[in-house]
Amino acid sequence: GAVVSQHPSWVICKSGTSVKIECRSLDFQATTMFWYRQFPKQSLMLMATSNEGSKATYEQGVEKDKFLINHASLTLSTLTVTSAHPEDSSFYICSPSGKKNNEQFFGPGTRLTVL
Amino acid sequence: LAKTTQPISMDSYEGQEVNITCSHNNIATNDYITWYQQFPSQGPRFIIQGYKTKVTNEVASLFIPADRKSSTLSLPRVSLSDTAVYYCLVLNQAGTALIFGKGTTLSVSS
C-alpha cells in the first residue's frame, strides 16, 4: 500500500487559535485529496475534496472559510482549522487518491483538542 | 452511491472464524466492494476488495454472491488484535471519495 503521513499526530490548542495539519503522500502522486473528520464513537465524515492546483469542494455543512485546504502539490495537502473552538475537537484524517489501482489510502490521523 | 448496511457490533472469541455480512442492494455494475479496518485513533486500513465471487488474501476472504447485493468478510481464526471497527464500502471508480457507514465493531475476547 501507499505511505501517507500526517503531521502533527496530535495537537492541543487554545480556543481562537489556528491549527495547520499537513498530509503527505510519500510514494505516489495524489491528484485528489479527501479530508475526513471523525468524532468519538462515530464514523468518518467526508469534509472536502481537493484536486491538485484547484479550489476544494466542501460537503454540506462544512464551512469553507473555517477549514482552509491547500493542495498545491501532488504530494502535500494542508488543512488549516481557523479560529478553532472546542466543537472542532476531532480526529482529522486525510486520504490521498491517485493513479494506483482502486485502493484509497488513509493517513494515520491527527487528533485535535481545542481547550 | 450505493448505501451499505452491516451489523453494528459482533462478539467473538479467539481462534474462531468471524463472518461479517454487508448488504448493498443498489450496487451498480461498475462498483467494487471494499472493506477497511480501523483501530482507535488510527486511520482506516485497507483489508480486501472484490467485484464478484471470492477473493482471498493473507488477511481475509471476501465472498460475493452472483447478484452482488451483499458480501461477506471472513476473518479466519481471529485474535485479540482483530478487535476493531470494520467498514464495508462500495467504490464506484478510482478517485471518488469513500462514504463511510457506521461500520461493525468486532470485539474479540479470550
mmCIF file of N, CA and C in Angstrom, chain B:
data_model
loop_
_atom_site.group_PDB
_atom_site.id
_atom_site.type_symbol
_atom_site.label_atom_id
_atom_site.label_comp_id
_atom_site.label_asym_id
_atom_site.label_seq_id
_atom_site.Cartn_x
_atom_site.Cartn_y
_atom_site.Cartn_z
ATOM 1 N N LEU B 1 -24.509 6.857 -4.901
ATOM 2 C CA LEU B 1 -23.613 5.899 -4.271
ATOM 3 C C LEU B 1 -24.432 4.838 -3.551
ATOM 4 N N ALA B 2 -24.019 3.582 -3.689
ATOM 5 C CA ALA B 2 -24.743 2.503 -3.048
ATOM 6 C C ALA B 2 -24.607 2.611 -1.538
ATOM 7 N N LYS B 3 -25.723 2.470 -0.839
ATOM 8 C CA LYS B 3 -25.697 2.502 0.617
ATOM 9 C C LYS B 3 -25.437 1.097 1.122
ATOM 10 N N THR B 4 -24.697 1.000 2.193
ATOM 11 C CA THR B 4 -24.393 -0.309 2.770
ATOM 12 C C THR B 4 -25.005 -0.432 4.144
ATOM 13 N N THR B 5 -25.362 -1.661 4.500
ATOM 14 C CA THR B 5 -25.910 -1.958 5.815
ATOM 15 C C THR B 5 -25.160 -3.141 6.391
ATOM 16 N N GLN B 6 -24.680 -2.993 7.600
ATOM 17 C CA GLN B 6 -23.959 -4.073 8.261
ATOM 18 C C GLN B 6 -24.291 -4.035 9.743
ATOM 19 N N PRO B 7 -24.078 -5.150 10.454
ATOM 20 C CA PRO B 7 -24.399 -5.176 11.882
ATOM 21 C C PRO B 7 -23.570 -4.152 12.639
ATOM 22 N N ILE B 8 -24.161 -3.576 13.657
ATOM 23 C CA ILE B 8 -23.462 -2.560 14.440
ATOM 24 C C ILE B 8 -22.311 -3.168 15.222
ATOM 25 N N SER B 9 -22.524 -4.366 15.752
ATOM 26 C CA SER B 9 -21.486 -4.989 16.560
ATOM 27 C C SER B 9 -21.541 -6.508 16.461
ATOM 28 N N MET B 10 -20.389 -7.115 16.755
ATOM 29 C CA MET B 10 -20.282 -8.574 16.813
ATOM 30 C C MET B 10 -19.278 -8.930 17.893
ATOM 31 N N ASP B 11 -19.520 -10.064 18.525
ATOM 32 C CA ASP B 11 -18.598 -10.559 19.542
ATOM 33 C C ASP B 11 -18.067 -11.913 19.106
ATOM 34 N N SER B 12 -16.824 -12.187 19.440
ATOM 35 C CA SER B 12 -16.233 -13.473 19.099
ATOM 36 C C SER B 12 -15.161 -13.816 20.113
ATOM 37 N N TYR B 13 -14.679 -15.053 20.024
ATOM 38 C CA TYR B 13 -13.587 -15.500 20.866
ATOM 39 C C TYR B 13 -12.365 -15.788 20.010
ATOM 40 N N GLU B 14 -11.246 -15.733 20.620
ATOM 41 C CA GLU B 14 -10.001 -16.026 19.914
ATOM 42 C C GLU B 14 -10.058 -17.383 19.231
ATOM 43 N N GLY B 15 -9.515 -17.452 18.038
ATOM 44 C CA GLY B 15 -9.458 -18.717 17.329
ATOM 45 C C GLY B 15 -10.669 -19.025 16.476
ATOM 46 N N GLN B 16 -11.752 -18.274 16.665
ATOM 47 C CA GLN B 16 -12.954 -18.533 15.873
ATOM 48 C C GLN B 16 -12.888 -17.815 14.531
ATOM 49 N N GLU B 17 -13.702 -18.295 13.606
ATOM 50 C CA GLU B 17 -13.853 -17.608 12.330
ATOM 51 C C GLU B 17 -14.992 -16.613 12.471
ATOM 52 N N VAL B 18 -14.774 -15.424 11.967
ATOM 53 C CA VAL B 18 -15.798 -14.382 12.050
ATOM 54 C C VAL B 18 -16.245 -14.002 10.647
ATOM 55 N N ASN B 19 -17.543 -13.980 10.459
ATOM 56 C CA ASN B 19 -18.102 -13.579 9.166
ATOM 57 C C ASN B 19 -18.974 -12.341 9.363
ATOM 58 N N ILE B 20 -18.661 -11.294 8.670
ATOM 59 C CA ILE B 20 -19.432 -10.056 8.757
ATOM 60 C C ILE B 20 -20.099 -9.837 7.402
ATOM 61 N N THR B 21 -21.410 -9.790 7.418
ATOM 62 C CA THR B 21 -22.150 -9.628 6.172
ATOM 63 C C THR B 21 -22.599 -8.191 5.984
ATOM 64 N N CYS B 22 -22.534 -7.757 4.766
ATOM 65 C CA CYS B 22 -22.905 -6.388 4.415
ATOM 66 C C CYS B 22 -23.883 -6.443 3.250
ATOM 67 N N SER B 23 -24.926 -5.657 3.329
ATOM 68 C CA SER B 23 -25.865 -5.606 2.206
ATOM 69 C C SER B 23 -25.703 -4.297 1.457
ATOM 70 N N HIS B 24 -25.756 -4.405 0.151
ATOM 71 C CA HIS B 24 -25.652 -3.220 -0.724
ATOM 72 C C HIS B 24 -26.573 -3.457 -1.905
ATOM 73 N N ASN B 25 -27.857 -3.328 -1.646
ATOM 74 C CA ASN B 25 -28.891 -3.721 -2.604
ATOM 75 C C ASN B 25 -28.854 -2.957 -3.921
ATOM 76 N N ASN B 26 -28.429 -1.705 -3.884
ATOM 77 C CA ASN B 26 -28.460 -0.931 -5.134
ATOM 78 C C ASN B 26 -27.060 -0.716 -5.707
ATOM 79 N N ILE B 27 -26.231 -1.718 -5.568
ATOM 80 C CA ILE B 27 -24.883 -1.634 -6.109
ATOM 81 C C ILE B 27 -24.948 -1.544 -7.632
ATOM 82 N N ALA B 28 -24.081 -0.717 -8.207
ATOM 83 C CA ALA B 28 -24.090 -0.520 -9.651
ATOM 84 C C ALA B 28 -23.105 -1.468 -10.334
ATOM 85 N N THR B 29 -23.264 -1.593 -11.625
ATOM 86 C CA THR B 29 -22.457 -2.542 -12.401
ATOM 87 C C THR B 29 -20.960 -2.319 -12.237
ATOM 88 N N ASN B 30 -20.546 -1.080 -12.161
ATOM 89 C CA ASN B 30 -19.113 -0.778 -12.102
ATOM 90 C C ASN B 30 -18.569 -0.657 -10.687
ATOM 91 N N ASP B 31 -19.401 -0.928 -9.702
ATOM 92 C CA ASP B 31 -18.975 -0.770 -8.305
ATOM 93 C C ASP B 31 -18.126 -1.942 -7.829
ATOM 94 N N TYR B 32 -17.151 -1.627 -7.016
ATOM 95 C CA TYR B 32 -16.356 -2.626 -6.319
ATOM 96 C C TYR B 32 -16.749 -2.608 -4.837
ATOM 97 N N ILE B 33 -16.553 -3.718 -4.168
ATOM 98 C CA ILE B 33 -16.842 -3.820 -2.737
ATOM 99 C C ILE B 33 -15.515 -3.835 -2.001
ATOM 100 N N THR B 34 -15.401 -2.962 -1.035
ATOM 101 C CA THR B 34 -14.139 -2.776 -0.329
ATOM 102 C C THR B 34 -14.370 -2.818 1.172
ATOM 103 N N TRP B 35 -13.462 -3.427 1.882
ATOM 104 C CA TRP B 35 -13.552 -3.492 3.341
ATOM 105 C C TRP B 35 -12.310 -2.848 3.954
ATOM 106 N N TYR B 36 -12.569 -2.049 5.000
ATOM 107 C CA TYR B 36 -11.490 -1.409 5.745
ATOM 108 C C TYR B 36 -11.614 -1.765 7.216
ATOM 109 N N GLN B 37 -10.472 -1.707 7.875
ATOM 110 C CA GLN B 37 -10.397 -1.957 9.313
ATOM 111 C C GLN B 37 -9.880 -0.681 9.976
ATOM 112 N N GLN B 38 -10.445 -0.348 11.120
ATOM 113 C CA GLN B 38 -9.948 0.828 11.831
ATOM 114 C C GLN B 38 -9.799 0.538 13.314
ATOM 115 N N PHE B 39 -8.605 0.817 13.818
ATOM 116 C CA PHE B 39 -8.342 0.754 15.249
ATOM 117 C C PHE B 39 -8.537 2.148 15.831
ATOM 118 N N PRO B 40 -8.778 2.246 17.127
ATOM 119 C CA PRO B 40 -8.963 3.569 17.749
ATOM 120 C C PRO B 40 -7.776 4.490 17.486
ATOM 121 N N SER B 41 -8.099 5.718 17.145
ATOM 122 C CA SER B 41 -7.088 6.765 16.913
ATOM 123 C C SER B 41 -6.106 6.412 15.797
ATOM 124 N N GLN B 42 -6.585 5.657 14.819
ATOM 125 C CA GLN B 42 -5.773 5.382 13.629
ATOM 126 C C GLN B 42 -6.639 5.572 12.396
ATOM 127 N N GLY B 43 -5.990 5.800 11.263
ATOM 128 C CA GLY B 43 -6.731 5.873 10.022
ATOM 129 C C GLY B 43 -7.170 4.490 9.569
ATOM 130 N N PRO B 44 -8.192 4.405 8.727
ATOM 131 C CA PRO B 44 -8.639 3.113 8.232
ATOM 132 C C PRO B 44 -7.548 2.409 7.427
ATOM 133 N N ARG B 45 -7.570 1.098 7.521
ATOM 134 C CA ARG B 45 -6.581 0.294 6.801
ATOM 135 C C ARG B 45 -7.303 -0.632 5.844
ATOM 136 N N PHE B 46 -6.865 -0.651 4.602
ATOM 137 C CA PHE B 46 -7.466 -1.497 3.586
ATOM 138 C C PHE B 46 -7.311 -2.970 3.946
ATOM 139 N N ILE B 47 -8.397 -3.739 3.826
ATOM 140 C CA ILE B 47 -8.320 -5.175 4.075
ATOM 141 C C ILE B 47 -8.391 -5.946 2.773
ATOM 142 N N ILE B 48 -9.474 -5.723 2.027
ATOM 143 C CA ILE B 48 -9.701 -6.539 0.846
ATOM 144 C C ILE B 48 -10.706 -5.854 -0.060
ATOM 145 N N GLN B 49 -10.644 -6.179 -1.315
ATOM 146 C CA GLN B 49 -11.572 -5.601 -2.293
ATOM 147 C C GLN B 49 -11.949 -6.675 -3.306
ATOM 148 N N GLY B 50 -13.194 -6.629 -3.759
ATOM 149 C CA GLY B 50 -13.608 -7.596 -4.766
ATOM 150 C C GLY B 50 -14.723 -7.067 -5.638
ATOM 151 N N TYR B 51 -14.935 -7.755 -6.742
ATOM 152 C CA TYR B 51 -16.018 -7.388 -7.646
ATOM 153 C C TYR B 51 -17.103 -8.476 -7.663
ATOM 154 N N LYS B 52 -16.688 -9.727 -7.756
ATOM 155 C CA LYS B 52 -17.635 -10.830 -7.709
ATOM 156 C C LYS B 52 -16.938 -12.098 -7.250
ATOM 157 N N THR B 53 -17.695 -13.097 -6.943
ATOM 158 C CA THR B 53 -17.266 -14.419 -6.466
ATOM 159 C C THR B 53 -16.439 -14.302 -5.199
ATOM 160 N N LYS B 54 -15.249 -14.852 -5.202
ATOM 161 C CA LYS B 54 -14.466 -14.920 -3.975
ATOM 162 C C LYS B 54 -13.074 -14.344 -4.183
ATOM 163 N N VAL B 55 -12.657 -13.591 -3.198
ATOM 164 C CA VAL B 55 -11.305 -13.046 -3.193
ATOM 165 C C VAL B 55 -10.657 -13.411 -1.863
ATOM 166 N N THR B 56 -9.417 -13.814 -1.917
ATOM 167 C CA THR B 56 -8.713 -14.181 -0.682
ATOM 168 C C THR B 56 -7.334 -13.552 -0.684
ATOM 169 N N ASN B 57 -6.950 -13.024 0.472
ATOM 170 C CA ASN B 57 -5.565 -12.574 0.635
ATOM 171 C C ASN B 57 -5.041 -13.122 1.955
ATOM 172 N N GLU B 58 -3.921 -12.628 2.394
ATOM 173 C CA GLU B 58 -3.290 -13.190 3.586
ATOM 174 C C GLU B 58 -4.043 -12.828 4.861
ATOM 175 N N VAL B 59 -4.970 -11.912 4.772
ATOM 176 C CA VAL B 59 -5.675 -11.442 5.954
ATOM 177 C C VAL B 59 -7.103 -11.955 6.036
ATOM 178 N N ALA B 60 -7.800 -11.975 4.899
ATOM 179 C CA ALA B 60 -9.221 -12.279 4.924
ATOM 180 C C ALA B 60 -9.683 -12.850 3.590
ATOM 181 N N SER B 61 -10.945 -13.256 3.598
ATOM 182 C CA SER B 61 -11.612 -13.668 2.363
ATOM 183 C C SER B 61 -12.870 -12.827 2.200
ATOM 184 N N LEU B 62 -13.233 -12.621 0.974
ATOM 185 C CA LEU B 62 -14.428 -11.847 0.668
ATOM 186 C C LEU B 62 -15.292 -12.675 -0.271
ATOM 187 N N PHE B 63 -16.505 -12.927 0.160
ATOM 188 C CA PHE B 63 -17.437 -13.713 -0.629
ATOM 189 C C PHE B 63 -18.520 -12.798 -1.186
ATOM 190 N N ILE B 64 -18.727 -12.881 -2.476
ATOM 191 C CA ILE B 64 -19.724 -12.033 -3.132
ATOM 192 C C ILE B 64 -20.611 -12.928 -3.988
ATOM 193 N N PRO B 65 -21.909 -13.000 -3.687
ATOM 194 C CA PRO B 65 -22.803 -13.842 -4.493
ATOM 195 C C PRO B 65 -23.005 -13.244 -5.883
ATOM 196 N N ALA B 66 -23.632 -14.032 -6.720
ATOM 197 C CA ALA B 66 -23.796 -13.635 -8.120
ATOM 198 C C ALA B 66 -24.556 -12.320 -8.294
ATOM 199 N N ASP B 67 -25.554 -12.078 -7.442
ATOM 200 C CA ASP B 67 -26.331 -10.841 -7.609
ATOM 201 C C ASP B 67 -25.613 -9.617 -7.038
ATOM 202 N N ARG B 68 -24.538 -9.839 -6.313
ATOM 203 C CA ARG B 68 -23.687 -8.785 -5.740
ATOM 204 C C ARG B 68 -24.430 -7.840 -4.811
ATOM 205 N N LYS B 69 -25.576 -8.219 -4.322
ATOM 206 C CA LYS B 69 -26.341 -7.344 -3.428
ATOM 207 C C LYS B 69 -25.894 -7.464 -1.983
ATOM 208 N N SER B 70 -24.977 -8.358 -1.741
ATOM 209 C CA SER B 70 -24.413 -8.472 -0.401
ATOM 210 C C SER B 70 -22.991 -8.992 -0.531
ATOM 211 N N SER B 71 -22.266 -8.938 0.556
ATOM 212 C CA SER B 71 -20.922 -9.516 0.574
ATOM 213 C C SER B 71 -20.616 -9.925 2.005
ATOM 214 N N THR B 72 -19.706 -10.869 2.163
ATOM 215 C CA THR B 72 -19.336 -11.344 3.493
ATOM 216 C C THR B 72 -17.832 -11.321 3.640
ATOM 217 N N LEU B 73 -17.401 -10.608 4.657
ATOM 218 C CA LEU B 73 -15.987 -10.593 5.007
ATOM 219 C C LEU B 73 -15.747 -11.728 5.989
ATOM 220 N N SER B 74 -14.779 -12.566 5.698
ATOM 221 C CA SER B 74 -14.480 -13.690 6.576
ATOM 222 C C SER B 74 -13.069 -13.534 7.136
ATOM 223 N N LEU B 75 -13.001 -13.521 8.460
ATOM 224 C CA LEU B 75 -11.717 -13.431 9.143
ATOM 225 C C LEU B 75 -11.443 -14.767 9.810
ATOM 226 N N PRO B 76 -10.439 -15.498 9.357
ATOM 227 C CA PRO B 76 -10.178 -16.827 9.921
ATOM 228 C C PRO B 76 -9.413 -16.736 11.242
ATOM 229 N N ARG B 77 -9.840 -17.495 12.216
ATOM 230 C CA ARG B 77 -9.101 -17.614 13.481
ATOM 231 C C ARG B 77 -8.701 -16.240 14.041
ATOM 232 N N VAL B 78 -9.676 -15.489 14.458
ATOM 233 C CA VAL B 78 -9.396 -14.140 14.953
ATOM 234 C C VAL B 78 -8.593 -14.179 16.245
ATOM 235 N N SER B 79 -7.873 -13.108 16.472
ATOM 236 C CA SER B 79 -7.118 -12.937 17.708
ATOM 237 C C SER B 79 -7.581 -11.633 18.367
ATOM 238 N N LEU B 80 -7.081 -11.390 19.568
ATOM 239 C CA LEU B 80 -7.474 -10.190 20.293
ATOM 240 C C LEU B 80 -7.169 -8.927 19.489
ATOM 241 N N SER B 81 -6.122 -8.977 18.711
ATOM 242 C CA SER B 81 -5.701 -7.805 17.933
ATOM 243 C C SER B 81 -6.615 -7.516 16.755
ATOM 244 N N ASP B 82 -7.564 -8.382 16.500
ATOM 245 C CA ASP B 82 -8.539 -8.124 15.433
ATOM 246 C C ASP B 82 -9.722 -7.301 15.940
ATOM 247 N N THR B 83 -9.724 -6.997 17.219
ATOM 248 C CA THR B 83 -10.764 -6.123 17.764
ATOM 249 C C THR B 83 -10.630 -4.747 17.112
ATOM 250 N N ALA B 84 -11.673 -4.340 16.405
ATOM 251 C CA ALA B 84 -11.605 -3.112 15.621
ATOM 252 C C ALA B 84 -12.984 -2.835 15.035
ATOM 253 N N VAL B 85 -13.075 -1.740 14.309
ATOM 254 C CA VAL B 85 -14.286 -1.447 13.552
ATOM 255 C C VAL B 85 -14.023 -1.809 12.096
ATOM 256 N N TYR B 86 -14.967 -2.510 11.495
ATOM 257 C CA TYR B 86 -14.831 -2.956 10.109
ATOM 258 C C TYR B 86 -15.893 -2.262 9.260
ATOM 259 N N TYR B 87 -15.427 -1.634 8.199
ATOM 260 C CA TYR B 87 -16.320 -0.886 7.322
ATOM 261 C C TYR B 87 -16.435 -1.576 5.970
ATOM 262 N N CYS B 88 -17.661 -1.712 5.526
ATOM 263 C CA CYS B 88 -17.958 -2.204 4.188
ATOM 264 C C CYS B 88 -18.303 -0.989 3.342
ATOM 265 N N LEU B 89 -17.648 -0.841 2.206
ATOM 266 C CA LEU B 89 -17.907 0.313 1.347
ATOM 267 C C LEU B 89 -18.006 -0.122 -0.100
ATOM 268 N N VAL B 90 -18.697 0.693 -0.863
ATOM 269 C CA VAL B 90 -18.810 0.456 -2.288
ATOM 270 C C VAL B 90 -18.095 1.587 -3.016
ATOM 271 N N LEU B 91 -17.194 1.224 -3.863
ATOM 272 C CA LEU B 91 -16.379 2.197 -4.588
ATOM 273 C C LEU B 91 -16.743 2.124 -6.057
ATOM 274 N N ASN B 92 -17.201 3.257 -6.611
ATOM 275 C CA ASN B 92 -17.662 3.173 -7.993
ATOM 276 C C ASN B 92 -16.578 3.470 -9.017
ATOM 277 N N GLN B 93 -15.569 4.149 -8.652
ATOM 278 C CA GLN B 93 -14.464 4.358 -9.585
ATOM 279 C C GLN B 93 -13.301 4.966 -8.836
ATOM 280 N N ALA B 94 -12.144 4.777 -9.350
ATOM 281 C CA ALA B 94 -10.956 5.339 -8.722
ATOM 282 C C ALA B 94 -11.066 6.845 -8.684
ATOM 283 N N GLY B 95 -10.737 7.429 -7.561
ATOM 284 C CA GLY B 95 -10.760 8.870 -7.442
ATOM 285 C C GLY B 95 -12.013 9.408 -6.793
ATOM 286 N N THR B 96 -12.988 8.555 -6.533
ATOM 287 C CA THR B 96 -14.214 9.007 -5.872
ATOM 288 C C THR B 96 -14.106 8.760 -4.377
ATOM 289 N N ALA B 97 -14.553 9.715 -3.585
ATOM 290 C CA ALA B 97 -14.439 9.584 -2.135
ATOM 291 C C ALA B 97 -15.233 8.406 -1.617
ATOM 292 N N LEU B 98 -14.678 7.720 -0.658
ATOM 293 C CA LEU B 98 -15.391 6.658 0.032
ATOM 294 C C LEU B 98 -16.303 7.277 1.081
ATOM 295 N N ILE B 99 -17.537 6.858 1.091
ATOM 296 C CA ILE B 99 -18.501 7.334 2.072
ATOM 297 C C ILE B 99 -18.702 6.227 3.092
ATOM 298 N N PHE B 100 -18.390 6.526 4.327
ATOM 299 C CA PHE B 100 -18.422 5.519 5.371
ATOM 300 C C PHE B 100 -19.779 5.435 6.050
ATOM 301 N N GLY B 101 -20.215 4.215 6.292
ATOM 302 C CA GLY B 101 -21.383 3.968 7.124
ATOM 303 C C GLY B 101 -20.920 3.819 8.562
ATOM 304 N N LYS B 102 -21.732 3.226 9.371
ATOM 305 C CA LYS B 102 -21.425 3.117 10.800
ATOM 306 C C LYS B 102 -20.399 2.032 11.095
ATOM 307 N N GLY B 103 -20.257 1.065 10.215
ATOM 308 C CA GLY B 103 -19.290 0.011 10.453
ATOM 309 C C GLY B 103 -19.764 -1.009 11.471
ATOM 310 N N THR B 104 -18.983 -2.070 11.598
ATOM 311 C CA THR B 104 -19.252 -3.141 12.567
ATOM 312 C C THR B 104 -18.123 -3.170 13.576
ATOM 313 N N THR B 105 -18.472 -3.004 14.835
ATOM 314 C CA THR B 105 -17.463 -3.089 15.891
ATOM 315 C C THR B 105 -17.318 -4.547 16.298
ATOM 316 N N LEU B 106 -16.176 -5.117 16.021
ATOM 317 C CA LEU B 106 -15.897 -6.509 16.382
ATOM 318 C C LEU B 106 -15.092 -6.532 17.673
ATOM 319 N N SER B 107 -15.594 -7.272 18.620
ATOM 320 C CA SER B 107 -14.893 -7.439 19.892
ATOM 321 C C SER B 107 -14.484 -8.888 20.029
ATOM 322 N N VAL B 108 -13.189 -9.121 20.177
ATOM 323 C CA VAL B 108 -12.667 -10.484 20.323
ATOM 324 C C VAL B 108 -12.192 -10.660 21.757
ATOM 325 N N SER B 109 -12.692 -11.707 22.380
ATOM 326 C CA SER B 109 -12.330 -11.980 23.769
ATOM 327 C C SER B 109 -11.513 -13.263 23.859
ATOM 328 N N SER B 110 -10.795 -13.392 24.964
ATOM 329 C CA SER B 110 -10.011 -14.613 25.186
ATOM 330 C C SER B 110 -10.835 -15.644 25.942
#
